[in-house]
Tab-separated table of C-alpha atoms and ligand atoms in Angstrom:
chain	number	residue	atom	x	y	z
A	141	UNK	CA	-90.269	-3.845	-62.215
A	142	UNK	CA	-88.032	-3.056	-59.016
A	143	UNK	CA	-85.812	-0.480	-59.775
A	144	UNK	CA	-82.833	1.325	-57.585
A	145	UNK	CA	-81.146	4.251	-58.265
A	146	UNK	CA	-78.311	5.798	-57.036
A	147	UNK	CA	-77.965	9.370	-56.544
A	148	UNK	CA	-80.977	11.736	-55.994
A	149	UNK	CA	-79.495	14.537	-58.338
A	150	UNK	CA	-81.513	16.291	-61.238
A	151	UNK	CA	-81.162	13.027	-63.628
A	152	UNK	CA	-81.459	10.195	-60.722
A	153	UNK	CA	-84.744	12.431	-59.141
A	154	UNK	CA	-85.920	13.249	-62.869
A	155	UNK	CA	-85.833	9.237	-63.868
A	156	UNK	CA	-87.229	7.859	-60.613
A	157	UNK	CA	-90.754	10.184	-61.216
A	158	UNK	CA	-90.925	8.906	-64.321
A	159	UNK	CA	-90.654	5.385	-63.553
A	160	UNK	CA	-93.013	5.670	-60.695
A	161	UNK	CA	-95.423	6.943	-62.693
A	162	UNK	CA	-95.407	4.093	-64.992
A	163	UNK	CA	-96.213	1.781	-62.057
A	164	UNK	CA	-92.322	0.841	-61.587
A	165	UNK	CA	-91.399	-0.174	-57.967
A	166	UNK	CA	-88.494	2.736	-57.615
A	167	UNK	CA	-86.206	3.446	-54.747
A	168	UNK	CA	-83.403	5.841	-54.761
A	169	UNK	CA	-80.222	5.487	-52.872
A	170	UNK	CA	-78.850	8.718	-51.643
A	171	UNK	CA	-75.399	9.527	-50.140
A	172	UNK	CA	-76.083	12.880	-48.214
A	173	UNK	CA	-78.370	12.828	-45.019
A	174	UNK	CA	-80.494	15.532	-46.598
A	175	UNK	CA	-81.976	17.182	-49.757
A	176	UNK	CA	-79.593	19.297	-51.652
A	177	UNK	CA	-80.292	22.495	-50.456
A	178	UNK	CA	-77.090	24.704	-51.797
A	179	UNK	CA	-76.208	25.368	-55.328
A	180	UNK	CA	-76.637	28.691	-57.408
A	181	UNK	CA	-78.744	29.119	-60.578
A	182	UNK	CA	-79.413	26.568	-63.541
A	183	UNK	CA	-79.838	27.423	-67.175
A	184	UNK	CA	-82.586	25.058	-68.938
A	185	UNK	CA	-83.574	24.710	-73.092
A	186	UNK	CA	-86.358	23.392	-74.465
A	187	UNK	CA	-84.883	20.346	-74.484
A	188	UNK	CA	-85.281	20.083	-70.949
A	189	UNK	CA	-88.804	21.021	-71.168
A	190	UNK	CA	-89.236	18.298	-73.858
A	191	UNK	CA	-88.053	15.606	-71.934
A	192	UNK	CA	-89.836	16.746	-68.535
A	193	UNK	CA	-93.054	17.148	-70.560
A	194	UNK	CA	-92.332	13.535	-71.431
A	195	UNK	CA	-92.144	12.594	-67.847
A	196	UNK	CA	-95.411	14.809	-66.731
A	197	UNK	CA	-93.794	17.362	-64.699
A	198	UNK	CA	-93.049	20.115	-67.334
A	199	UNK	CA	-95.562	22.437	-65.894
A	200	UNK	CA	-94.403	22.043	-62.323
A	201	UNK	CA	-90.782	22.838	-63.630
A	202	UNK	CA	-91.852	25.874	-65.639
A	203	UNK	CA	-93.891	26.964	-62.595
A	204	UNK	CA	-90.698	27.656	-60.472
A	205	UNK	CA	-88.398	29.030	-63.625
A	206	UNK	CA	-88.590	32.257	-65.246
A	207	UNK	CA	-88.466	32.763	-69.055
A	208	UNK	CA	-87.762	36.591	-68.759
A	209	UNK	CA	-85.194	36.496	-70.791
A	210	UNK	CA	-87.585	36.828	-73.807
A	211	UNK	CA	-87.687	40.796	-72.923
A	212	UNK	CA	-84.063	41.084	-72.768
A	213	UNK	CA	-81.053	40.937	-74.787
A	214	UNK	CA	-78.877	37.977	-74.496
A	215	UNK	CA	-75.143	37.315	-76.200
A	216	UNK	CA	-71.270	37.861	-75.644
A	217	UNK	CA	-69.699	41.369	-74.806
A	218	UNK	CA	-65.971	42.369	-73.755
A	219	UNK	CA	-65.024	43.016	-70.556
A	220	UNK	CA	-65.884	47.017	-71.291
A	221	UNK	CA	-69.436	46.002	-72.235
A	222	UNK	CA	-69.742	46.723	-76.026
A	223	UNK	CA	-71.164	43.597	-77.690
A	224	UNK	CA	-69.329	40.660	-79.835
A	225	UNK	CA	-72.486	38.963	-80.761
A	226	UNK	CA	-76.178	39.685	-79.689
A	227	UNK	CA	-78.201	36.307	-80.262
A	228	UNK	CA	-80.960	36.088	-82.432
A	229	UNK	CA	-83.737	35.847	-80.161
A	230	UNK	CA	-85.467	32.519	-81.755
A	231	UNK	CA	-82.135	30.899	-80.569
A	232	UNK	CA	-83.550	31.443	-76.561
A	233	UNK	CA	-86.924	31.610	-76.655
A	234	UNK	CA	-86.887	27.962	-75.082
A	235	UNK	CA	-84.399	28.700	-72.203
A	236	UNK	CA	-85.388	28.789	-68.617
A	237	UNK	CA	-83.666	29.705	-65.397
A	238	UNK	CA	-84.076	28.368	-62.040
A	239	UNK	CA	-82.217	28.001	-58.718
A	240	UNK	CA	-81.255	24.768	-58.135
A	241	UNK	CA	-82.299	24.237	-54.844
A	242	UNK	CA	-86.149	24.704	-56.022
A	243	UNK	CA	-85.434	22.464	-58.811
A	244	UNK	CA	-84.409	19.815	-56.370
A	245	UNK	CA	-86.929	20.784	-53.746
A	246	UNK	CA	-89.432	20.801	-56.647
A	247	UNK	CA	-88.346	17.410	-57.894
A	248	UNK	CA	-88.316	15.387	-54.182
A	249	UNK	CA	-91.870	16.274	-54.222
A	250	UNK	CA	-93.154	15.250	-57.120
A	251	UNK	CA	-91.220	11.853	-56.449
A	252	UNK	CA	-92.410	12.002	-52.722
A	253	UNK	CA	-88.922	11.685	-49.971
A	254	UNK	CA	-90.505	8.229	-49.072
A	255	UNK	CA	-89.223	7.043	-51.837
A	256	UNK	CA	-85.334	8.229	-51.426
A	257	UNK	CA	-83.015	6.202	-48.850
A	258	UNK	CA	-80.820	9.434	-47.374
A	259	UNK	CA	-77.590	8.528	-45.874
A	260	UNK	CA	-76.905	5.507	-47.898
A	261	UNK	CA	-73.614	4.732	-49.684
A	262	UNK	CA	-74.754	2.418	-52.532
A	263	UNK	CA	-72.486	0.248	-54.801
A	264	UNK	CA	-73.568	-1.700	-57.658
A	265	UNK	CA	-72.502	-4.982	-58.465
A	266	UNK	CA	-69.145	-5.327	-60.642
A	267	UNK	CA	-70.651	-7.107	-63.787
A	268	UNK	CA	-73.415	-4.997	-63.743
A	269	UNK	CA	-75.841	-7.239	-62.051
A	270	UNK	CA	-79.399	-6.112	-60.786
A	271	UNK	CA	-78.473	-5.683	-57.152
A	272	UNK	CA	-77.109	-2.607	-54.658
A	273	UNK	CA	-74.951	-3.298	-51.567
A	274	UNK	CA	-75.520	-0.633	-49.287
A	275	UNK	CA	-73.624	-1.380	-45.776
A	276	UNK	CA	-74.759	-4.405	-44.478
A	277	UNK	CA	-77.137	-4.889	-47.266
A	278	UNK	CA	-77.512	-6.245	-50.862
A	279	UNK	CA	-80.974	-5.089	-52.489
A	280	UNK	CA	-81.752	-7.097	-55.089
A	281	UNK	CA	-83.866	-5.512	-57.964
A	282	UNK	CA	-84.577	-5.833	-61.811
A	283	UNK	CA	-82.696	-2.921	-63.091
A	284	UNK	CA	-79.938	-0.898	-61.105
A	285	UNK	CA	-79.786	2.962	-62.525
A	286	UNK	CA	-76.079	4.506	-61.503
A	287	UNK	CA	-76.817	8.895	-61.600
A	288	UNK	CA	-74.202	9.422	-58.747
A	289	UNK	CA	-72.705	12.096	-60.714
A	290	UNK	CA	-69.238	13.402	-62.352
A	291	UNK	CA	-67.245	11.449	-59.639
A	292	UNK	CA	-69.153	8.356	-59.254
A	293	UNK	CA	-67.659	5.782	-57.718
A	294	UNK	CA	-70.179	3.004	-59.414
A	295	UNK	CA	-68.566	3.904	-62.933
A	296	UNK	CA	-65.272	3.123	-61.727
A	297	UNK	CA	-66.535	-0.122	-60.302
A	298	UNK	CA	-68.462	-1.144	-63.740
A	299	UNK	CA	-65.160	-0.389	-65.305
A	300	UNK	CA	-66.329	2.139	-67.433
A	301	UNK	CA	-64.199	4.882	-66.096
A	302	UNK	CA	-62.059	6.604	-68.619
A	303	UNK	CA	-60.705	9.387	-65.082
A	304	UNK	CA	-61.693	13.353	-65.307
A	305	UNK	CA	-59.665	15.842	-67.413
A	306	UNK	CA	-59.282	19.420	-66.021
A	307	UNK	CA	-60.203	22.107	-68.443
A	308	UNK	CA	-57.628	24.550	-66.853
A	309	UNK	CA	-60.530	27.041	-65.758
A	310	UNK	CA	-61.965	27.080	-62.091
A	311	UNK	CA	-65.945	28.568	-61.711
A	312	UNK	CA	-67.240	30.521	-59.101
A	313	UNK	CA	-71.122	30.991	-59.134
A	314	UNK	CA	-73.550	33.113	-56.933
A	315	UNK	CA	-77.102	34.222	-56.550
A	316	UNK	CA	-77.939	37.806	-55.322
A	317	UNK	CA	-79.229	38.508	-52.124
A	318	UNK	CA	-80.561	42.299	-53.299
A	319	UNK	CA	-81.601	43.181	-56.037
A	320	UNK	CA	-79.371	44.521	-59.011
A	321	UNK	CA	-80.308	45.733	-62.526
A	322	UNK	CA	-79.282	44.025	-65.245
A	323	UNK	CA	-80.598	46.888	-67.520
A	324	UNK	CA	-81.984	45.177	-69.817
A	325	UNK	CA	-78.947	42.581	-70.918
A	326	UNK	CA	-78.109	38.968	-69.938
A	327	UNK	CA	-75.207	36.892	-71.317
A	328	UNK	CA	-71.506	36.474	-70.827
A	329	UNK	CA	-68.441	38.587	-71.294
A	330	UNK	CA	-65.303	36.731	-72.429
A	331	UNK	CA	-61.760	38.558	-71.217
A	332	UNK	CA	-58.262	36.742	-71.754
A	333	UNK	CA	-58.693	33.550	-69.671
A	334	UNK	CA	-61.944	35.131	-67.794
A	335	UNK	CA	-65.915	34.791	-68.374
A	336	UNK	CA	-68.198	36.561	-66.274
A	337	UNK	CA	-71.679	35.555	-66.949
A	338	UNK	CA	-75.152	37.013	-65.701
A	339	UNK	CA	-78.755	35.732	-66.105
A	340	UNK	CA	-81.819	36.877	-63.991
A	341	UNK	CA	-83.831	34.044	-61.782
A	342	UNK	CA	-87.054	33.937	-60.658
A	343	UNK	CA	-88.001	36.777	-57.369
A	344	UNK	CA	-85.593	39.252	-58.777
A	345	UNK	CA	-82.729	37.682	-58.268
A	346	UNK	CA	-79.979	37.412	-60.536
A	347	UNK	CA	-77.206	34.111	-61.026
A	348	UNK	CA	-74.285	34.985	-62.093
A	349	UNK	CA	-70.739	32.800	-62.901
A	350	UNK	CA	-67.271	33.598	-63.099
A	351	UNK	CA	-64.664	31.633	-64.473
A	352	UNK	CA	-60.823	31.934	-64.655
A	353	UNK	CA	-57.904	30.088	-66.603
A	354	UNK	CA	-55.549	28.558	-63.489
A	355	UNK	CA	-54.342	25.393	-62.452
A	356	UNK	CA	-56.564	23.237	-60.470
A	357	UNK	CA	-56.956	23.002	-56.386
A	358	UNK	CA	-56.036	27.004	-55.810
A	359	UNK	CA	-58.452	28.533	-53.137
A	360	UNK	CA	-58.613	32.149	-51.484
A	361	UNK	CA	-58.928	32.835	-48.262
A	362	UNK	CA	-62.101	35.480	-48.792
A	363	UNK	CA	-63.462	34.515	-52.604
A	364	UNK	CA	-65.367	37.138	-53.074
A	365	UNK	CA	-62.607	40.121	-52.048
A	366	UNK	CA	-60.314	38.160	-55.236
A	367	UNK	CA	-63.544	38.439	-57.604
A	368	UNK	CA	-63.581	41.751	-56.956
A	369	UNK	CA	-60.362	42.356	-57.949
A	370	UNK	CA	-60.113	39.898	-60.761
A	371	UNK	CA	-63.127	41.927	-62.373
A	372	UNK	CA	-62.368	45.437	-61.755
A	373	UNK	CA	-62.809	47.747	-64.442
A	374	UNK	CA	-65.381	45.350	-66.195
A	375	UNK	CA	-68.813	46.708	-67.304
A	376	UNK	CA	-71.759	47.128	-65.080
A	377	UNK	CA	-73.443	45.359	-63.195
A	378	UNK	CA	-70.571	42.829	-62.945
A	379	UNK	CA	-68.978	44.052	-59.841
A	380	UNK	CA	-72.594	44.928	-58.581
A	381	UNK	CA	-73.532	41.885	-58.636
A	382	UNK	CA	-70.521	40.094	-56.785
A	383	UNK	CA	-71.072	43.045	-54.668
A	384	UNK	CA	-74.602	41.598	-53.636
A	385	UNK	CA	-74.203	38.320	-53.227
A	386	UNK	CA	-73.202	37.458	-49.443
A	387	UNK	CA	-69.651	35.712	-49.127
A	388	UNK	CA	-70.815	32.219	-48.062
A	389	UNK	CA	-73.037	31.649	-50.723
A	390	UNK	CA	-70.159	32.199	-53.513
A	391	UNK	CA	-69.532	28.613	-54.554
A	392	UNK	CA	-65.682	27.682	-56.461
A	393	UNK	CA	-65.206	24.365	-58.023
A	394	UNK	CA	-62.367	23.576	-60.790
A	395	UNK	CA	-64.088	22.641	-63.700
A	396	UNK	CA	-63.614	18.992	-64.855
A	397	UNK	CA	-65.270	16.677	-67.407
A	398	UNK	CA	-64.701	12.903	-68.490
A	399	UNK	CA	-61.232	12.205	-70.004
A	400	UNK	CA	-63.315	10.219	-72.725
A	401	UNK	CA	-66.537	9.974	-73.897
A	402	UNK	CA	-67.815	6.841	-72.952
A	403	UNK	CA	-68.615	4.169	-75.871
A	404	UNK	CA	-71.609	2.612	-73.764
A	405	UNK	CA	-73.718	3.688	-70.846
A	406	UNK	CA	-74.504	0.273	-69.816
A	407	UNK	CA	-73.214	-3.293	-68.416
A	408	UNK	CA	-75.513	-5.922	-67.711
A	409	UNK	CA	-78.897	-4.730	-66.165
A	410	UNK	CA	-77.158	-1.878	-64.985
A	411	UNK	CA	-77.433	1.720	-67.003
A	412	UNK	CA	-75.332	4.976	-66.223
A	413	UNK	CA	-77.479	8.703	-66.110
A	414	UNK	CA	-76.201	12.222	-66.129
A	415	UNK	CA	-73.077	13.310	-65.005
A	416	UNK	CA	-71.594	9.359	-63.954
A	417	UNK	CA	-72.678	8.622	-67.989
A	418	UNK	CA	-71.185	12.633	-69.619
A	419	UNK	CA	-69.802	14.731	-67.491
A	420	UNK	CA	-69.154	18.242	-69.625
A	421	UNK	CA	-67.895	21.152	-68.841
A	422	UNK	CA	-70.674	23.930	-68.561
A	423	UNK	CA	-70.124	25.691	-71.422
A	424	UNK	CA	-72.961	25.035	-73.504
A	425	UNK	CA	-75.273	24.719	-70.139
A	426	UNK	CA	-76.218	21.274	-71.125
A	427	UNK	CA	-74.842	19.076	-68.709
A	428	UNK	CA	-78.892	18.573	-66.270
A	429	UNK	CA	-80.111	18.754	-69.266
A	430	UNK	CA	-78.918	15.879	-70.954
A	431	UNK	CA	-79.596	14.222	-67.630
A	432	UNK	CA	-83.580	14.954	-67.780
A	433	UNK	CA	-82.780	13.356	-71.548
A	434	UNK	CA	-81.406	10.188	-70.537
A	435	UNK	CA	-84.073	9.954	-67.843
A	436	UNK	CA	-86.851	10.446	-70.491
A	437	UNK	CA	-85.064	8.342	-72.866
A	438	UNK	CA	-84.820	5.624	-70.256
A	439	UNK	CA	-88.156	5.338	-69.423
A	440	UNK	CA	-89.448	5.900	-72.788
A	441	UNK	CA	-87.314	2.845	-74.262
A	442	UNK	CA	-88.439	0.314	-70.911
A	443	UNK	CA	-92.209	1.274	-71.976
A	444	UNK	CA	-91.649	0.430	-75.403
A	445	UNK	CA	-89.252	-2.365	-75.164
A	446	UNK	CA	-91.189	-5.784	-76.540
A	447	UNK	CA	-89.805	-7.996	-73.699
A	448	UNK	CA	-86.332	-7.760	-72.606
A	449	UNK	CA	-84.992	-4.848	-70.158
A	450	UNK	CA	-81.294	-5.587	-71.916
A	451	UNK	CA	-83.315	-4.613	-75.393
A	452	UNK	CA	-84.388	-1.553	-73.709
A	453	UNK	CA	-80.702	-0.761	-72.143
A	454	UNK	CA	-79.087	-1.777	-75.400
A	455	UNK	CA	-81.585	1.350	-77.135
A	456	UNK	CA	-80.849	3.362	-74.283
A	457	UNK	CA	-77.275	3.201	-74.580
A	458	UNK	CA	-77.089	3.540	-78.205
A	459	UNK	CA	-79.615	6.831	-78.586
A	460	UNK	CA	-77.681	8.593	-75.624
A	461	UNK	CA	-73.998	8.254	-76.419
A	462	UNK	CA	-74.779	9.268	-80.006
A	463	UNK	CA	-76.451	11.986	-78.124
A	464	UNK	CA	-74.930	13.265	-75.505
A	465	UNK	CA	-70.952	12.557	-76.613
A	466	UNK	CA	-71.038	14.650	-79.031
A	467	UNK	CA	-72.510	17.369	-76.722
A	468	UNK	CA	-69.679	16.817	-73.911
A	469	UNK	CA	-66.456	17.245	-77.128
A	470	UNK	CA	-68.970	20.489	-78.551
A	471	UNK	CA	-68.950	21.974	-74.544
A	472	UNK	CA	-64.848	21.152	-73.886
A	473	UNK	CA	-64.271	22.821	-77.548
A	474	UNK	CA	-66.531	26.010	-76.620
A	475	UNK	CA	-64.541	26.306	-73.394
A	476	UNK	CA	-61.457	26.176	-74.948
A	477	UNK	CA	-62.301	28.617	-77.403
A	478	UNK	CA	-64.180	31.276	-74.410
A	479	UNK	CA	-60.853	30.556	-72.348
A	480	UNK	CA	-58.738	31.805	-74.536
A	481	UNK	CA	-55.893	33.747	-72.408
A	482	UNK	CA	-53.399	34.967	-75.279
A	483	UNK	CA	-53.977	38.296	-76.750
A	484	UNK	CA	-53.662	37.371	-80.148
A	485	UNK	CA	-56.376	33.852	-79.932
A	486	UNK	CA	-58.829	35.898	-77.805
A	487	UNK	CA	-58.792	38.495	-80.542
A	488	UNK	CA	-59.153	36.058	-83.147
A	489	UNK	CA	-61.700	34.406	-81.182
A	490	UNK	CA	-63.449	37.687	-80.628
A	491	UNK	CA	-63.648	38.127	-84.608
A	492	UNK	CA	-65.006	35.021	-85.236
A	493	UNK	CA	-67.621	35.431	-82.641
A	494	UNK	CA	-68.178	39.332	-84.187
A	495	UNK	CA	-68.395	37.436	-87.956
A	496	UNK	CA	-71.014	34.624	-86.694
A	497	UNK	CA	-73.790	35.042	-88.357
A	498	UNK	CA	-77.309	34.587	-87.437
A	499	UNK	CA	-78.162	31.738	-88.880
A	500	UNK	CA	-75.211	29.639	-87.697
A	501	UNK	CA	-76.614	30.458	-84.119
A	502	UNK	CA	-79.965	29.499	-84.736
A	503	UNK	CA	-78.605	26.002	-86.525
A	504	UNK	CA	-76.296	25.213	-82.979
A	505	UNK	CA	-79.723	26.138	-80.936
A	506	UNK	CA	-81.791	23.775	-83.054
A	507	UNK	CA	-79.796	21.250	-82.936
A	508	UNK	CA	-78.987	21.613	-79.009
A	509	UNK	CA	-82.104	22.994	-77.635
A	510	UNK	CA	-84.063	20.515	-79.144
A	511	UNK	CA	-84.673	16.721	-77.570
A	512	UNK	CA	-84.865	14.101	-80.684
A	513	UNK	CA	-87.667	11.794	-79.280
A	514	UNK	CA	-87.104	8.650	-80.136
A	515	UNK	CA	-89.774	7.261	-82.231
B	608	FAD	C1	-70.253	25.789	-62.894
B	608	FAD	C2	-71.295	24.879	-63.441
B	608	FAD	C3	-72.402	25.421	-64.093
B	608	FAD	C4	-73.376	24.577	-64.663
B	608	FAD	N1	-74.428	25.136	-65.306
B	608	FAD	C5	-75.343	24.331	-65.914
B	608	FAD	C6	-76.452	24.895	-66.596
B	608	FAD	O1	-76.652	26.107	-66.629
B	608	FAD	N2	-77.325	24.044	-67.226
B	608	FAD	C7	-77.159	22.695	-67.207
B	608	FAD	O2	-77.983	21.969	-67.801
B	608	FAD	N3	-76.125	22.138	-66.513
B	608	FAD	C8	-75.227	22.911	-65.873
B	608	FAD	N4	-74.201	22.363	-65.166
B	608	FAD	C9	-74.099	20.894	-65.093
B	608	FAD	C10	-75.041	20.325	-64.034
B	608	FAD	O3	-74.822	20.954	-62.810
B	608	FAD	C11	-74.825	18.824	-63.873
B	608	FAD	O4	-74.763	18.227	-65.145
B	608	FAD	C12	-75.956	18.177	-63.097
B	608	FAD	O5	-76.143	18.796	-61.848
B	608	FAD	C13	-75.633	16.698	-62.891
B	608	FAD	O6	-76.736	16.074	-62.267
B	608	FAD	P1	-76.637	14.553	-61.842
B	608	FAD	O7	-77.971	14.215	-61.269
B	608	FAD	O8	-76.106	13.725	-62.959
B	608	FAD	O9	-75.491	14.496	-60.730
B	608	FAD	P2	-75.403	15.209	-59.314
B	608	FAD	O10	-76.212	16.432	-59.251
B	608	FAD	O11	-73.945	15.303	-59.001
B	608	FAD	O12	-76.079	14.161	-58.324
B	608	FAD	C14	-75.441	12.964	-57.954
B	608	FAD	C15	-76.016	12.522	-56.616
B	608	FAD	O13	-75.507	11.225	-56.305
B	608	FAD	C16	-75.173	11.170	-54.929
B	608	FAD	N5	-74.183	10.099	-54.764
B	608	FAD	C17	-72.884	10.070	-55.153
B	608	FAD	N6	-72.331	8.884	-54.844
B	608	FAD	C18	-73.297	8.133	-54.242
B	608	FAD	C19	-73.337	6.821	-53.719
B	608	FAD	N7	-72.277	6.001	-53.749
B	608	FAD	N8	-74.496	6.365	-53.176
B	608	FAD	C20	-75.597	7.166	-53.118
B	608	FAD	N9	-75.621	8.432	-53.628
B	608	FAD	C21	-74.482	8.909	-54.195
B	608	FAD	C22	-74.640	12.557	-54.633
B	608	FAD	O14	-74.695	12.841	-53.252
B	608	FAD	C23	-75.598	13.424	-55.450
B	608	FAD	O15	-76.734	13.789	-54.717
B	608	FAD	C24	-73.236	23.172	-64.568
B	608	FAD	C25	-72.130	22.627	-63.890
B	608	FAD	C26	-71.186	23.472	-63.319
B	608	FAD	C27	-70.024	22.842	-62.598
């Protein structure tokens, strides 16, 4: 089958290797002139590792990610350090890290750059049929996979487009340049209307993420001087590790997901991946990873599909939004809840974090960290 896809992100790259592999005539449509090559650190579960097992490149991934979180401890603290809730550690076992720009270095490979058409502004047709107009040209193919991410145009144009909804937080992220020492503790501390979040990568480096409650579009002149002010006086290595990452590479975006859930990921021969099908906000780390799903679950349903690509997309739609919705309302809850500003909800969130209990953990990571493979 000829298939296009737009977008060479994590879900569009992660689809197109598994197609080719299965003997599918891909090409993928890319905007930018060049491989990604910014972006901080990436948090991965095994359900990401399911579903690029599926597609044959699990070992590659796992051979540029570190799992060294195994040896440390992982959960929620206050801004003074003192713990709220240390995670069980069956409940990340699975999870990987990795800097993105390996993981999309990693994944051009594997695919092979021939195959990705850089510089090209694609649009799908309106109804969904299997072509792409790219300037001057209409490809015409069997299937047309849309993975241009949380502000795709193509969505808008299939009419599927329920707009973004700000979660009232902005992110910063940032890997370190030298190295710091965790000592011993990964994880996230939640303030009034502030996270700061740190998780080691692989070559002793360390990602971190901050976040802060404000409204959207506010910018500083020097980013990391307001960090360090924002999160003075919270517990080491927070500051240290602001401290170490150089200015430019501190990235700030305001922190969006889709208004609405989408009821179907598909119109006519035409199927929406990864952020363009669920944007979420990054709460629960989940939104690549149910990208690599709906690329595994994609190519899995067009190899078993008796006949018709629309029975395949019709599966595919149906297995991902039950899926991957309820992920996306799960990750704008948990930010709401880790956002908390007002003294009195971020101590009553604090509680109920303190009162978790094990098991409830453990139940959320199963269910999350765990790709159900169609059968
Ligand atoms: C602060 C933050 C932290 C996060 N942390 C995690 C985490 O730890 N774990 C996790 O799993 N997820 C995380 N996420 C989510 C994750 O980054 C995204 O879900 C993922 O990168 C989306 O991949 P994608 O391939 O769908 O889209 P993208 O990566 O956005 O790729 C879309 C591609 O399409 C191209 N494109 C757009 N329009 C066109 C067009 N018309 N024609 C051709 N090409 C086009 C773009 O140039 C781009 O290359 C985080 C997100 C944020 C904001």
């Amino acid at each position: 089958m000829r298939i296009g896809i737009i977008g060479a992100g994590i879900a569009g790259l992660s689809a197109a290797i598994g197609l080719d592999q299965r003997g599918h005539e891909v090409t993928v449509f890319e905007r930018s002139f060049a491989p990604a090559t910014t972006g901080a650190g990436l948090t991965l579960f095994g359900n990401s590792f399911e579903a690029f097992d599926f597609l044959g490149i699990g070992d590659e991934i796992r051979a540029i990610s570190t799992d060294c979180m195994t040896s440390m401890t992982l959960g929620q603290r206050r801004p003074d350090g003192s713990w709220l809730t240390k995670a069980p550690a069956a409940a990340y076992t699975s999870m990987r890290t990795v800097h993105r720009r390996d993981l999309h270095e990693r994944l051009t490979e594997l695919l092979g750059s021939d195959r990705i058409r850089y510089g090209v502004d694609a649009r799908v047709a309106a109804d969904g049929s299997p072509s792409i107009n790219t300037s001057g040209e209409t490809v015409e193919v069997d299937l047309v996979i849309v993975a241009d991410g949380i502000h795709s145009r193509n969505r808008a144009r299939l009419g599927l487009d329920p707009g973004l909804h700000y979660s009232g937080y902005t992110a910063w992220r940032g890997v370190t340049h030298q190295p710091v020492d965790l000592q011993g503790c990964a994880g996230e501390a939640l303030g009034r209307g502030q996270i700061f979040g740190c998780i080691p990568l692989p070559h002793d480096a360390v990602y971190w993420f901050a976040t802060l409650t404000t409204p959207a579009g506010g910018r500083n002149e020097d980013e990391k001087a307001a960090l360090l002010s924002l999160f003075q006086g919270w517990h080491s290595p927070v500051s240290e590790c602001i401290e170490a990452t150089r200015a430019e590479d501190i990235l700030r975006h305001d922190i969006h997901d889709l208004a609405r859930p989408l009821r179907r990921y598909t119109r006519g021969s035409t199927a929406l991946m990864g952020d363009a099908a669920h944007a979420m906000t990054p709460n629960l780390a989940q939104g690549a990873g149910q990208g690599i799903e709906d690329a595994a679950t994609l190519v899995l349903c067009l190899g078993e599909a008796e006949g018709t690509v629309e029975a395949a997309l019709a599966r595919y739609s149906q297995l991902r939004t039950r899926r991957a919705n309820p992920i996306m309302r799960r990750s704008r809850t948990a930010g709401r809840l880790f956002q908390m500003g007002h003294p009195a909800f971020a101590a009553a969130r604090n509680g109920l974090l303190k009162a978790s209990p094990d098991r409830a953990l453990l139940q959320v990571s199963k269910a999350l960290h765990h790709w159900p493979q169609p059968r």
